[in-house]
mmCIF file with all atom_site columns, C-alpha atoms in Angstrom:
data_model
loop_
_atom_site.group_PDB
_atom_site.id
_atom_site.type_symbol
_atom_site.label_atom_id
_atom_site.label_alt_id
_atom_site.label_comp_id
_atom_site.label_asym_id
_atom_site.label_entity_id
_atom_site.label_seq_id
_atom_site.pdbx_PDB_ins_code
_atom_site.Cartn_x
_atom_site.Cartn_y
_atom_site.Cartn_z
_atom_site.occupancy
_atom_site.B_iso_or_equiv
_atom_site.pdbx_formal_charge
_atom_site.auth_seq_id
_atom_site.auth_comp_id
_atom_site.auth_asym_id
_atom_site.auth_atom_id
_atom_site.pdbx_PDB_model_num
ATOM 1   C CA . MET A 1 1   ? 31.836  31.746  -20.787 1.00 39.00 ? 498 MET A CA 1
ATOM 2   C CA . LYS A 1 2   ? 29.822  28.921  -19.979 1.00 40.00 ? 499 LYS A CA 1
ATOM 3   C CA . PHE A 1 3   ? 31.285  26.374  -17.195 1.00 37.00 ? 500 PHE A CA 1
ATOM 4   C CA . PHE A 1 4   ? 30.309  23.201  -15.491 1.00 38.00 ? 501 PHE A CA 1
ATOM 5   C CA . ARG A 1 5   ? 30.465  22.755  -11.957 1.00 42.00 ? 502 ARG A CA 1
ATOM 6   C CA . SER A 1 6   ? 31.671  19.722  -10.489 1.00 39.00 ? 503 SER A CA 1
ATOM 7   C CA . VAL A 1 7   ? 29.834  17.467  -7.871  1.00 47.00 ? 504 VAL A CA 1
ATOM 8   C CA . GLY A 1 8   ? 33.019  18.287  -5.636  1.00 49.00 ? 505 GLY A CA 1
ATOM 9   C CA . GLU A 1 9   ? 32.250  22.045  -5.782  1.00 48.00 ? 506 GLU A CA 1
ATOM 10  C CA . VAL A 1 10  ? 28.552  21.394  -4.437  1.00 43.00 ? 507 VAL A CA 1
ATOM 11  C CA . PHE A 1 11  ? 29.177  18.456  -2.011  1.00 46.00 ? 508 PHE A CA 1
ATOM 12  C CA . GLY A 1 12  ? 27.843  20.621  0.622   1.00 43.00 ? 509 GLY A CA 1
ATOM 13  C CA . TYR A 1 13  ? 24.355  19.815  -0.904  1.00 53.00 ? 510 TYR A CA 1
ATOM 14  C CA . SER A 1 14  ? 25.049  16.267  -2.666  1.00 74.00 ? 511 SER A CA 1
ATOM 15  C CA . PRO A 1 15  ? 22.401  14.758  -4.628  1.00 88.00 ? 512 PRO A CA 1
ATOM 16  C CA . PHE A 1 16  ? 23.462  11.454  -3.487  1.00 92.00 ? 513 PHE A CA 1
ATOM 17  C CA . ARG A 1 17  ? 23.353  12.093  0.099   1.00 90.00 ? 514 ARG A CA 1
ATOM 18  C CA . SER A 1 18  ? 19.691  13.333  -0.364  1.00 92.00 ? 515 SER A CA 1
ATOM 19  C CA . LEU A 1 19  ? 18.879  10.304  -2.447  1.00 94.00 ? 516 LEU A CA 1
ATOM 20  C CA . ALA A 1 20  ? 20.024  8.210   0.510   1.00 94.00 ? 517 ALA A CA 1
ATOM 21  C CA . GLN A 1 21  ? 17.894  10.408  2.960   1.00 94.00 ? 518 GLN A CA 1
ATOM 22  C CA . HIS A 1 22  ? 14.910  10.015  0.735   1.00 96.00 ? 519 HIS A CA 1
ATOM 23  C CA . ALA A 1 23  ? 15.404  6.341   0.672   1.00 96.00 ? 520 ALA A CA 1
ATOM 24  C CA . ARG A 1 24  ? 15.594  5.965   4.337   1.00 95.00 ? 521 ARG A CA 1
ATOM 25  C CA . MET A 1 25  ? 11.994  7.745   4.439   1.00 96.00 ? 522 MET A CA 1
ATOM 26  C CA . CYS A 1 26  ? 10.504  4.673   2.563   1.00 95.00 ? 523 CYS A CA 1
ATOM 27  C CA . GLY A 1 27  ? 11.811  2.549   5.429   1.00 94.00 ? 524 GLY A CA 1
ATOM 28  C CA . TRP A 1 28  ? 10.180  4.902   7.868   1.00 96.00 ? 525 TRP A CA 1
ATOM 29  C CA . ALA A 1 29  ? 6.851   4.920   6.006   1.00 97.00 ? 526 ALA A CA 1
ATOM 30  C CA . VAL A 1 30  ? 6.492   1.270   6.005   1.00 97.00 ? 527 VAL A CA 1
ATOM 31  C CA . GLY A 1 31  ? 7.514   1.038   9.548   1.00 97.00 ? 528 GLY A CA 1
ATOM 32  C CA . LEU A 1 32  ? 4.607   3.761   10.376  1.00 97.00 ? 529 LEU A CA 1
ATOM 33  C CA . LEU A 1 33  ? 2.169   1.530   8.019   1.00 97.00 ? 530 LEU A CA 1
ATOM 34  C CA . GLU A 1 34  ? 3.006   -1.628  10.417  1.00 97.00 ? 531 GLU A CA 1
ATOM 35  C CA . GLN A 1 35  ? 2.218   0.524   13.536  1.00 97.00 ? 532 GLN A CA 1
ATOM 36  C CA . GLN A 1 36  ? -0.872  1.624   11.906  1.00 97.00 ? 533 GLN A CA 1
ATOM 37  C CA . PHE A 1 37  ? -2.491  -1.994  11.122  1.00 97.00 ? 534 PHE A CA 1
ATOM 38  C CA . GLU A 1 38  ? -1.492  -3.062  14.550  1.00 96.00 ? 535 GLU A CA 1
ATOM 39  C CA . ALA A 1 39  ? -3.594  -0.193  15.871  1.00 96.00 ? 536 ALA A CA 1
ATOM 40  C CA . LEU A 1 40  ? -6.393  -1.244  13.578  1.00 95.00 ? 537 LEU A CA 1
ATOM 41  C CA . ARG A 1 41  ? -6.088  -4.486  14.665  1.00 94.00 ? 538 ARG A CA 1
ATOM 42  C CA . LYS A 1 42  ? -6.410  -3.497  18.340  1.00 95.00 ? 539 LYS A CA 1
ATOM 43  C CA . GLY A 1 43  ? -9.370  -1.078  17.661  1.00 94.00 ? 540 GLY A CA 1
ATOM 44  C CA . ASN A 1 44  ? -7.301  1.898   18.514  1.00 95.00 ? 541 ASN A CA 1
ATOM 45  C CA . TYR A 1 45  ? -8.712  4.160   16.162  1.00 95.00 ? 542 TYR A CA 1
ATOM 46  C CA . ASP A 1 46  ? -7.369  7.471   17.144  1.00 96.00 ? 543 ASP A CA 1
ATOM 47  C CA . GLU A 1 47  ? -3.945  6.068   17.071  1.00 97.00 ? 544 GLU A CA 1
ATOM 48  C CA . VAL A 1 48  ? -4.724  4.848   13.328  1.00 96.00 ? 545 VAL A CA 1
ATOM 49  C CA . GLU A 1 49  ? -5.544  8.423   12.463  1.00 96.00 ? 546 GLU A CA 1
ATOM 50  C CA . GLU A 1 50  ? -2.637  9.817   14.178  1.00 97.00 ? 547 GLU A CA 1
ATOM 51  C CA . LEU A 1 51  ? -0.223  7.649   12.414  1.00 97.00 ? 548 LEU A CA 1
ATOM 52  C CA . ARG A 1 52  ? -2.135  8.543   9.184   1.00 97.00 ? 549 ARG A CA 1
ATOM 53  C CA . GLU A 1 53  ? -0.991  12.270  9.867   1.00 97.00 ? 550 GLU A CA 1
ATOM 54  C CA . GLU A 1 54  ? 2.778   11.140  10.829  1.00 97.00 ? 551 GLU A CA 1
ATOM 55  C CA . ILE A 1 55  ? 2.816   9.301   7.331   1.00 97.00 ? 552 ILE A CA 1
ATOM 56  C CA . ASP A 1 56  ? 1.286   12.397  5.519   1.00 97.00 ? 553 ASP A CA 1
ATOM 57  C CA . GLU A 1 57  ? 4.064   14.568  7.283   1.00 97.00 ? 554 GLU A CA 1
ATOM 58  C CA . LEU A 1 58  ? 6.875   12.335  6.224   1.00 96.00 ? 555 LEU A CA 1
ATOM 59  C CA . GLU A 1 59  ? 5.659   12.131  2.644   1.00 96.00 ? 556 GLU A CA 1
ATOM 60  C CA . HIS A 1 60  ? 5.616   15.971  2.453   1.00 96.00 ? 557 HIS A CA 1
ATOM 61  C CA . HIS A 1 61  ? 9.099   16.204  3.820   1.00 96.00 ? 558 HIS A CA 1
ATOM 62  C CA . ALA A 1 62  ? 10.145  13.538  1.371   1.00 96.00 ? 559 ALA A CA 1
ATOM 63  C CA . ASP A 1 63  ? 8.558   15.523  -1.333  1.00 96.00 ? 560 ASP A CA 1
ATOM 64  C CA . GLN A 1 64  ? 10.475  18.652  -0.289  1.00 96.00 ? 561 GLN A CA 1
ATOM 65  C CA . ILE A 1 65  ? 13.877  16.615  -0.581  1.00 95.00 ? 562 ILE A CA 1
ATOM 66  C CA . LYS A 1 66  ? 12.584  15.284  -4.110  1.00 95.00 ? 563 LYS A CA 1
ATOM 67  C CA . GLU A 1 67  ? 12.089  18.896  -5.243  1.00 95.00 ? 564 GLU A CA 1
ATOM 68  C CA . GLU A 1 68  ? 15.328  20.109  -4.012  1.00 93.00 ? 565 GLU A CA 1
ATOM 69  C CA . ILE A 1 69  ? 17.116  17.565  -6.093  1.00 94.00 ? 566 ILE A CA 1
ATOM 70  C CA . ARG A 1 70  ? 15.260  18.370  -9.128  1.00 93.00 ? 567 ARG A CA 1
ATOM 71  C CA . GLY A 1 71  ? 16.129  22.055  -8.617  1.00 91.00 ? 568 GLY A CA 1
ATOM 72  C CA . LYS A 1 72  ? 19.828  21.608  -8.245  1.00 89.00 ? 569 LYS A CA 1
ATOM 73  C CA . VAL A 1 73  ? 20.694  18.841  -10.523 1.00 87.00 ? 570 VAL A CA 1
ATOM 74  C CA . THR A 1 74  ? 20.631  21.021  -13.271 1.00 82.00 ? 571 THR A CA 1
ATOM 75  C CA . LYS A 1 75  ? 22.172  20.411  -16.877 1.00 82.00 ? 572 LYS A CA 1
ATOM 76  C CA . SER A 1 76  ? 25.299  22.532  -15.846 1.00 78.00 ? 573 SER A CA 1
ATOM 77  C CA . LEU A 1 77  ? 26.084  20.252  -13.070 1.00 81.00 ? 574 LEU A CA 1
ATOM 78  C CA . MET A 1 78  ? 28.760  17.642  -13.751 1.00 82.00 ? 575 MET A CA 1
ATOM 79  C CA . LEU A 1 79  ? 27.799  14.288  -12.443 1.00 85.00 ? 576 LEU A CA 1
ATOM 80  C CA . PRO A 1 80  ? 29.159  10.937  -12.275 1.00 88.00 ? 577 PRO A CA 1
ATOM 81  C CA . VAL A 1 81  ? 25.898  9.340   -13.512 1.00 90.00 ? 578 VAL A CA 1
ATOM 82  C CA . ASP A 1 82  ? 23.369  10.257  -16.210 1.00 91.00 ? 579 ASP A CA 1
ATOM 83  C CA . ARG A 1 83  ? 20.970  13.076  -15.160 1.00 91.00 ? 580 ARG A CA 1
ATOM 84  C CA . HIS A 1 84  ? 18.036  11.597  -16.763 1.00 93.00 ? 581 HIS A CA 1
ATOM 85  C CA . ASP A 1 85  ? 18.851  8.148   -15.001 1.00 95.00 ? 582 ASP A CA 1
ATOM 86  C CA . LEU A 1 86  ? 19.145  10.130  -11.686 1.00 95.00 ? 583 LEU A CA 1
ATOM 87  C CA . LEU A 1 87  ? 15.923  11.754  -11.789 1.00 95.00 ? 584 LEU A CA 1
ATOM 88  C CA . GLU A 1 88  ? 14.190  8.843   -13.200 1.00 96.00 ? 585 GLU A CA 1
ATOM 89  C CA . PHE A 1 89  ? 15.384  6.609   -10.510 1.00 96.00 ? 586 PHE A CA 1
ATOM 90  C CA . LEU A 1 90  ? 14.273  9.445   -7.909  1.00 96.00 ? 587 LEU A CA 1
ATOM 91  C CA . LYS A 1 91  ? 10.927  9.427   -9.546  1.00 96.00 ? 588 LYS A CA 1
ATOM 92  C CA . VAL A 1 92  ? 10.459  5.735   -8.879  1.00 96.00 ? 589 VAL A CA 1
ATOM 93  C CA . GLN A 1 93  ? 11.732  5.576   -5.652  1.00 96.00 ? 590 GLN A CA 1
ATOM 94  C CA . ASP A 1 94  ? 9.222   8.227   -4.667  1.00 97.00 ? 591 ASP A CA 1
ATOM 95  C CA . ASP A 1 95  ? 6.406   6.146   -5.596  1.00 97.00 ? 592 ASP A CA 1
ATOM 96  C CA . ILE A 1 96  ? 7.143   3.852   -2.803  1.00 97.00 ? 593 ILE A CA 1
ATOM 97  C CA . LEU A 1 97  ? 6.251   6.567   -0.387  1.00 97.00 ? 594 LEU A CA 1
ATOM 98  C CA . ASN A 1 98  ? 3.317   7.880   -2.562  1.00 97.00 ? 595 ASN A CA 1
ATOM 99  C CA . ASN A 1 99  ? 1.935   4.302   -2.119  1.00 97.00 ? 596 ASN A CA 1
ATOM 100 C CA . CYS A 1 100 ? 2.539   4.185   1.562   1.00 97.00 ? 597 CYS A CA 1
ATOM 101 C CA . GLU A 1 101 ? 0.666   7.477   1.800   1.00 97.00 ? 598 GLU A CA 1
ATOM 102 C CA . HIS A 1 102 ? -2.309  5.960   -0.088  1.00 97.00 ? 599 HIS A CA 1
ATOM 103 C CA . VAL A 1 103 ? -2.624  2.837   2.037   1.00 97.00 ? 600 VAL A CA 1
ATOM 104 C CA . GLY A 1 104 ? -2.209  5.167   5.109   1.00 97.00 ? 601 GLY A CA 1
ATOM 105 C CA . HIS A 1 105 ? -5.190  7.002   4.176   1.00 97.00 ? 602 HIS A CA 1
ATOM 106 C CA . MET A 1 106 ? -7.145  3.935   2.822   1.00 97.00 ? 603 MET A CA 1
ATOM 107 C CA . VAL A 1 107 ? -6.710  2.396   6.624   1.00 96.00 ? 604 VAL A CA 1
ATOM 108 C CA . THR A 1 108 ? -8.674  5.153   8.029   1.00 96.00 ? 605 THR A CA 1
ATOM 109 C CA . PHE A 1 109 ? -11.634 4.990   5.560   1.00 95.00 ? 606 PHE A CA 1
ATOM 110 C CA . ARG A 1 110 ? -13.633 2.464   7.776   1.00 93.00 ? 607 ARG A CA 1
ATOM 111 C CA . LYS A 1 111 ? -13.433 0.798   10.954  1.00 94.00 ? 608 LYS A CA 1
ATOM 112 C CA . VAL A 1 112 ? -12.947 -2.761  9.520   1.00 93.00 ? 609 VAL A CA 1
ATOM 113 C CA . ARG A 1 113 ? -13.519 -5.849  11.527  1.00 91.00 ? 610 ARG A CA 1
ATOM 114 C CA . ALA A 1 114 ? -11.682 -8.932  10.692  1.00 93.00 ? 611 ALA A CA 1
ATOM 115 C CA . PRO A 1 115 ? -10.743 -12.362 12.159  1.00 93.00 ? 612 PRO A CA 1
ATOM 116 C CA . GLU A 1 116 ? -7.417  -12.635 13.873  1.00 94.00 ? 613 GLU A CA 1
ATOM 117 C CA . ASP A 1 117 ? -5.726  -14.947 11.295  1.00 94.00 ? 614 ASP A CA 1
ATOM 118 C CA . VAL A 1 118 ? -6.454  -12.211 8.827   1.00 96.00 ? 615 VAL A CA 1
ATOM 119 C CA . TRP A 1 119 ? -4.631  -9.654  10.749  1.00 96.00 ? 616 TRP A CA 1
ATOM 120 C CA . GLU A 1 120 ? -1.792  -12.136 11.078  1.00 96.00 ? 617 GLU A CA 1
ATOM 121 C CA . GLU A 1 121 ? -1.536  -12.426 7.230   1.00 96.00 ? 618 GLU A CA 1
ATOM 122 C CA . PHE A 1 122 ? -1.563  -8.700  7.143   1.00 97.00 ? 619 PHE A CA 1
ATOM 123 C CA . SER A 1 123 ? 1.287   -8.805  9.526   1.00 96.00 ? 620 SER A CA 1
ATOM 124 C CA . VAL A 1 124 ? 3.123   -11.262 7.717   1.00 97.00 ? 621 VAL A CA 1
ATOM 125 C CA . LEU A 1 125 ? 2.869   -9.037  4.332   1.00 97.00 ? 622 LEU A CA 1
ATOM 126 C CA . LEU A 1 126 ? 3.889   -5.889  6.021   1.00 97.00 ? 623 LEU A CA 1
ATOM 127 C CA . SER A 1 127 ? 6.882   -7.956  7.660   1.00 97.00 ? 624 SER A CA 1
ATOM 128 C CA . LYS A 1 128 ? 8.034   -8.693  4.024   1.00 96.00 ? 625 LYS A CA 1
ATOM 129 C CA . LEU A 1 129 ? 7.438   -5.140  3.052   1.00 97.00 ? 626 LEU A CA 1
ATOM 130 C CA . MET A 1 130 ? 9.777   -4.052  5.511   1.00 97.00 ? 627 MET A CA 1
ATOM 131 C CA . GLU A 1 131 ? 12.465  -6.602  4.668   1.00 97.00 ? 628 GLU A CA 1
ATOM 132 C CA . ILE A 1 132 ? 12.170  -5.372  1.300   1.00 97.00 ? 629 ILE A CA 1
ATOM 133 C CA . VAL A 1 133 ? 12.752  -1.705  2.249   1.00 96.00 ? 630 VAL A CA 1
ATOM 134 C CA . ASN A 1 134 ? 15.419  -2.522  4.429   1.00 96.00 ? 631 ASN A CA 1
ATOM 135 C CA . ASN A 1 135 ? 17.461  -4.113  1.680   1.00 97.00 ? 632 ASN A CA 1
ATOM 136 C CA . TYR A 1 136 ? 16.421  -1.454  -0.608  1.00 97.00 ? 633 TYR A CA 1
ATOM 137 C CA . GLU A 1 137 ? 17.752  1.245   1.810   1.00 95.00 ? 634 GLU A CA 1
ATOM 138 C CA . GLU A 1 138 ? 21.093  -0.763  2.422   1.00 95.00 ? 635 GLU A CA 1
ATOM 139 C CA . MET A 1 139 ? 21.324  -0.541  -1.402  1.00 96.00 ? 636 MET A CA 1
ATOM 140 C CA . VAL A 1 140 ? 20.782  3.063   -1.897  1.00 95.00 ? 637 VAL A CA 1
ATOM 141 C CA . GLU A 1 141 ? 23.058  3.988   1.220   1.00 93.00 ? 638 GLU A CA 1
ATOM 142 C CA . ARG A 1 142 ? 25.920  2.483   -0.892  1.00 92.00 ? 639 ARG A CA 1
ATOM 143 C CA . ILE A 1 143 ? 25.850  5.039   -3.538  1.00 91.00 ? 640 ILE A CA 1
ATOM 144 C CA . THR A 1 144 ? 27.931  7.480   -1.495  1.00 86.00 ? 641 THR A CA 1
ATOM 145 C CA . GLN A 1 145 ? 30.489  5.032   -1.316  1.00 87.00 ? 642 GLN A CA 1
ATOM 146 C CA . LEU A 1 146 ? 30.357  4.342   -5.080  1.00 90.00 ? 643 LEU A CA 1
ATOM 147 C CA . VAL A 1 147 ? 30.712  8.177   -5.483  1.00 88.00 ? 644 VAL A CA 1
ATOM 148 C CA . GLU A 1 148 ? 33.839  8.379   -3.259  1.00 87.00 ? 645 GLU A CA 1
ATOM 149 C CA . THR A 1 149 ? 35.358  5.214   -5.111  1.00 88.00 ? 646 THR A CA 1
ATOM 150 C CA . SER A 1 150 ? 34.687  6.646   -8.234  1.00 88.00 ? 647 SER A CA 1
ATOM 151 C CA . PHE A 1 151 ? 32.402  3.868   -9.061  1.00 90.00 ? 648 PHE A CA 1
ATOM 152 C CA . SER A 1 152 ? 35.124  0.842   -8.559  1.00 91.00 ? 649 SER A CA 1
ATOM 153 C CA . LYS A 1 153 ? 34.140  -2.200  -9.967  1.00 92.00 ? 650 LYS A CA 1
ATOM 154 C CA . LYS A 1 154 ? 34.212  -3.770  -6.421  1.00 92.00 ? 651 LYS A CA 1
ATOM 155 C CA . GLU A 1 155 ? 31.947  -1.089  -4.992  1.00 93.00 ? 652 GLU A CA 1
ATOM 156 C CA . VAL A 1 156 ? 29.433  -1.451  -7.891  1.00 94.00 ? 653 VAL A CA 1
ATOM 157 C CA . ASN A 1 157 ? 29.177  -5.219  -7.420  1.00 94.00 ? 654 ASN A CA 1
ATOM 158 C CA . ARG A 1 158 ? 28.776  -4.956  -4.023  1.00 94.00 ? 655 ARG A CA 1
ATOM 159 C CA . ALA A 1 159 ? 25.639  -2.266  -4.342  1.00 94.00 ? 656 ALA A CA 1
ATOM 160 C CA . LEU A 1 160 ? 24.047  -4.298  -7.128  1.00 96.00 ? 657 LEU A CA 1
ATOM 161 C CA . GLU A 1 161 ? 24.149  -7.549  -5.313  1.00 96.00 ? 658 GLU A CA 1
ATOM 162 C CA . TYR A 1 162 ? 20.908  -6.246  -3.530  1.00 96.00 ? 659 TYR A CA 1
ATOM 163 C CA . VAL A 1 163 ? 19.002  -6.002  -6.688  1.00 97.00 ? 660 VAL A CA 1
ATOM 164 C CA . PRO A 1 164 ? 18.280  -9.659  -7.242  1.00 97.00 ? 661 PRO A CA 1
ATOM 165 C CA . ILE A 1 165 ? 17.647  -10.017 -3.213  1.00 97.00 ? 662 ILE A CA 1
ATOM 166 C CA . ILE A 1 166 ? 14.933  -7.136  -3.645  1.00 97.00 ? 663 ILE A CA 1
ATOM 167 C CA . GLU A 1 167 ? 13.240  -8.762  -6.702  1.00 97.00 ? 664 GLU A CA 1
ATOM 168 C CA . GLN A 1 168 ? 13.286  -12.346 -5.066  1.00 97.00 ? 665 GLN A CA 1
ATOM 169 C CA . LEU A 1 169 ? 11.569  -10.481 -2.103  1.00 97.00 ? 666 LEU A CA 1
ATOM 170 C CA . GLU A 1 170 ? 8.932   -8.876  -4.175  1.00 96.00 ? 667 GLU A CA 1
ATOM 171 C CA . HIS A 1 171 ? 8.121   -12.340 -5.643  1.00 97.00 ? 668 HIS A CA 1
ATOM 172 C CA . GLU A 1 172 ? 7.659   -13.701 -1.944  1.00 97.00 ? 669 GLU A CA 1
ATOM 173 C CA . CYS A 1 173 ? 5.505   -10.780 -1.231  1.00 97.00 ? 670 CYS A CA 1
ATOM 174 C CA . ASP A 1 174 ? 3.311   -11.497 -4.387  1.00 96.00 ? 671 ASP A CA 1
ATOM 175 C CA . LEU A 1 175 ? 2.770   -15.018 -2.801  1.00 97.00 ? 672 LEU A CA 1
ATOM 176 C CA . VAL A 1 176 ? 1.633   -13.610 0.383   1.00 97.00 ? 673 VAL A CA 1
ATOM 177 C CA . GLN A 1 177 ? -0.723  -11.500 -1.472  1.00 97.00 ? 674 GLN A CA 1
ATOM 178 C CA . ILE A 1 178 ? -2.227  -14.374 -3.488  1.00 96.00 ? 675 ILE A CA 1
ATOM 179 C CA . GLY A 1 179 ? -2.700  -16.102 0.045   1.00 96.00 ? 676 GLY A CA 1
ATOM 180 C CA . LEU A 1 180 ? -4.156  -13.198 1.522   1.00 97.00 ? 677 LEU A CA 1
ATOM 181 C CA . HIS A 1 181 ? -6.582  -12.525 -1.430  1.00 96.00 ? 678 HIS A CA 1
ATOM 182 C CA . THR A 1 182 ? -7.788  -16.238 -1.295  1.00 96.00 ? 679 THR A CA 1
ATOM 183 C CA . LYS A 1 183 ? -8.508  -16.052 2.423   1.00 95.00 ? 680 LYS A CA 1
ATOM 184 C CA . LEU A 1 184 ? -10.226 -12.584 2.187   1.00 96.00 ? 681 LEU A CA 1
ATOM 185 C CA . PHE A 1 185 ? -12.758 -13.849 -0.614  1.00 94.00 ? 682 PHE A CA 1
ATOM 186 C CA . ASN A 1 186 ? -13.566 -17.137 1.294   1.00 94.00 ? 683 ASN A CA 1
ATOM 187 C CA . LEU A 1 187 ? -14.509 -15.162 4.543   1.00 92.00 ? 684 LEU A CA 1
ATOM 188 C CA . GLU A 1 188 ? -17.845 -16.263 5.868   1.00 88.00 ? 685 GLU A CA 1
ATOM 189 C CA . ASN A 1 189 ? -20.239 -13.863 7.667   1.00 87.00 ? 686 ASN A CA 1
ATOM 190 C CA . ALA A 1 190 ? -17.896 -10.784 6.788   1.00 88.00 ? 687 ALA A CA 1
ATOM 191 C CA . ASP A 1 191 ? -19.261 -7.486  5.678   1.00 93.00 ? 688 ASP A CA 1
ATOM 192 C CA . PRO A 1 192 ? -18.576 -7.240  2.117   1.00 94.00 ? 689 PRO A CA 1
ATOM 193 C CA . LEU A 1 193 ? -17.411 -3.527  2.307   1.00 95.00 ? 690 LEU A CA 1
ATOM 194 C CA . ASP A 1 194 ? -14.785 -4.731  4.880   1.00 95.00 ? 691 ASP A CA 1
ATOM 195 C CA . ILE A 1 195 ? -13.663 -7.375  2.396   1.00 95.00 ? 692 ILE A CA 1
ATOM 196 C CA . HIS A 1 196 ? -13.684 -5.094  -0.631  1.00 96.00 ? 693 HIS A CA 1
ATOM 197 C CA . LEU A 1 197 ? -11.578 -2.581  1.425   1.00 96.00 ? 694 LEU A CA 1
ATOM 198 C CA . MET A 1 198 ? -9.156  -4.997  2.915   1.00 97.00 ? 695 MET A CA 1
ATOM 199 C CA . VAL A 1 199 ? -8.784  -6.356  -0.951  1.00 97.00 ? 696 VAL A CA 1
ATOM 200 C CA . THR A 1 200 ? -7.689  -2.954  -1.785  1.00 97.00 ? 697 THR A CA 1
ATOM 201 C CA . TRP A 1 201 ? -5.193  -2.795  0.788   1.00 97.00 ? 698 TRP A CA 1
ATOM 202 C CA . VAL A 1 202 ? -3.591  -5.825  -0.167  1.00 97.00 ? 699 VAL A CA 1
ATOM 203 C CA . VAL A 1 203 ? -3.347  -4.540  -4.047  1.00 97.00 ? 700 VAL A CA 1
ATOM 204 C CA . HIS A 1 204 ? -1.776  -1.258  -2.572  1.00 97.00 ? 701 HIS A CA 1
ATOM 205 C CA . LEU A 1 205 ? 0.625   -2.984  -0.444  1.00 97.00 ? 702 LEU A CA 1
ATOM 206 C CA . GLY A 1 206 ? 1.913   -4.760  -3.341  1.00 97.00 ? 703 GLY A CA 1
ATOM 207 C CA . TYR A 1 207 ? 2.353   -1.393  -5.119  1.00 97.00 ? 704 TYR A CA 1
ATOM 208 C CA . VAL A 1 208 ? 4.770   -0.602  -2.427  1.00 97.00 ? 705 VAL A CA 1
ATOM 209 C CA . ALA A 1 209 ? 6.656   -3.724  -3.010  1.00 97.00 ? 706 ALA A CA 1
ATOM 210 C CA . ASN A 1 210 ? 6.541   -3.363  -6.825  1.00 97.00 ? 707 ASN A CA 1
ATOM 211 C CA . ALA A 1 211 ? 7.822   0.329   -6.587  1.00 97.00 ? 708 ALA A CA 1
ATOM 212 C CA . ALA A 1 212 ? 10.946  -0.941  -4.449  1.00 97.00 ? 709 ALA A CA 1
ATOM 213 C CA . SER A 1 213 ? 11.595  -3.654  -6.920  1.00 97.00 ? 710 SER A CA 1
ATOM 214 C CA . ARG A 1 214 ? 11.212  -1.085  -10.082 1.00 97.00 ? 711 ARG A CA 1
ATOM 215 C CA . ALA A 1 215 ? 13.401  1.608   -8.098  1.00 97.00 ? 712 ALA A CA 1
ATOM 216 C CA . SER A 1 216 ? 16.166  -1.033  -7.759  1.00 97.00 ? 713 SER A CA 1
ATOM 217 C CA . ASP A 1 217 ? 16.234  -1.657  -11.299 1.00 97.00 ? 714 ASP A CA 1
ATOM 218 C CA . ARG A 1 218 ? 16.226  1.963   -11.780 1.00 96.00 ? 715 ARG A CA 1
ATOM 219 C CA . PHE A 1 219 ? 19.371  2.085   -9.745  1.00 96.00 ? 716 PHE A CA 1
ATOM 220 C CA . ARG A 1 220 ? 21.066  -0.668  -11.482 1.00 96.00 ? 717 ARG A CA 1
ATOM 221 C CA . ILE A 1 221 ? 20.391  1.340   -14.776 1.00 95.00 ? 718 ILE A CA 1
ATOM 222 C CA . MET A 1 222 ? 21.758  4.451   -13.419 1.00 94.00 ? 719 MET A CA 1
ATOM 223 C CA . VAL A 1 223 ? 24.865  2.886   -11.997 1.00 94.00 ? 720 VAL A CA 1
ATOM 224 C CA . LEU A 1 224 ? 25.700  0.891   -15.283 1.00 93.00 ? 721 LEU A CA 1
ATOM 225 C CA . GLY A 1 225 ? 24.649  3.619   -17.441 1.00 85.00 ? 722 GLY A CA 1
ATOM 226 C CA . ARG A 1 226 ? 27.265  5.916   -16.388 1.00 74.00 ? 723 ARG A CA 1
#
């Protein structure tokens, strides 16, 4: 006879706790990128490579959590949210980490030299990204509270308050990117290969912000679509 397992019966695992753990890794990845860019700014190329390895290890661990969730959130498992919505949310959240890993590798491609004001702008951009992922992480952390309160209206509203904040921060990140692109394309006496690579960094750091914004939207869909 076919039966369905409730979330309570498997709470020793809990896909929601694992989702929150996966989200925390997004913040750690951006933090490592901040350290990596600072090391590059100072010309500490060995540290740049070491941090790239740390980002790789973090992304690999996150992939293990992702695969665990995908393997255990089966059709026979009763969930308080739609299974498809949960897995789609996880997929987009994982893009945050994937893009961090991409940037972490691209930073090691070449010993780029740039004026101090360019590094300052990258610092501003990375600080804005950290602000985005910090708010994103706080939003996802509320998912366990949502489950415990059976998605009470009060808790739903509290969790979804983060979505417009993240969207606004993503817009602010876009503005920083535009300013940085303008600065890069107007550099004088700079190596064209350095400029090209730095422009690529800016684009892919933007992908991190975009992924966080899209993931917050998928979070809202998952919570409201139950």
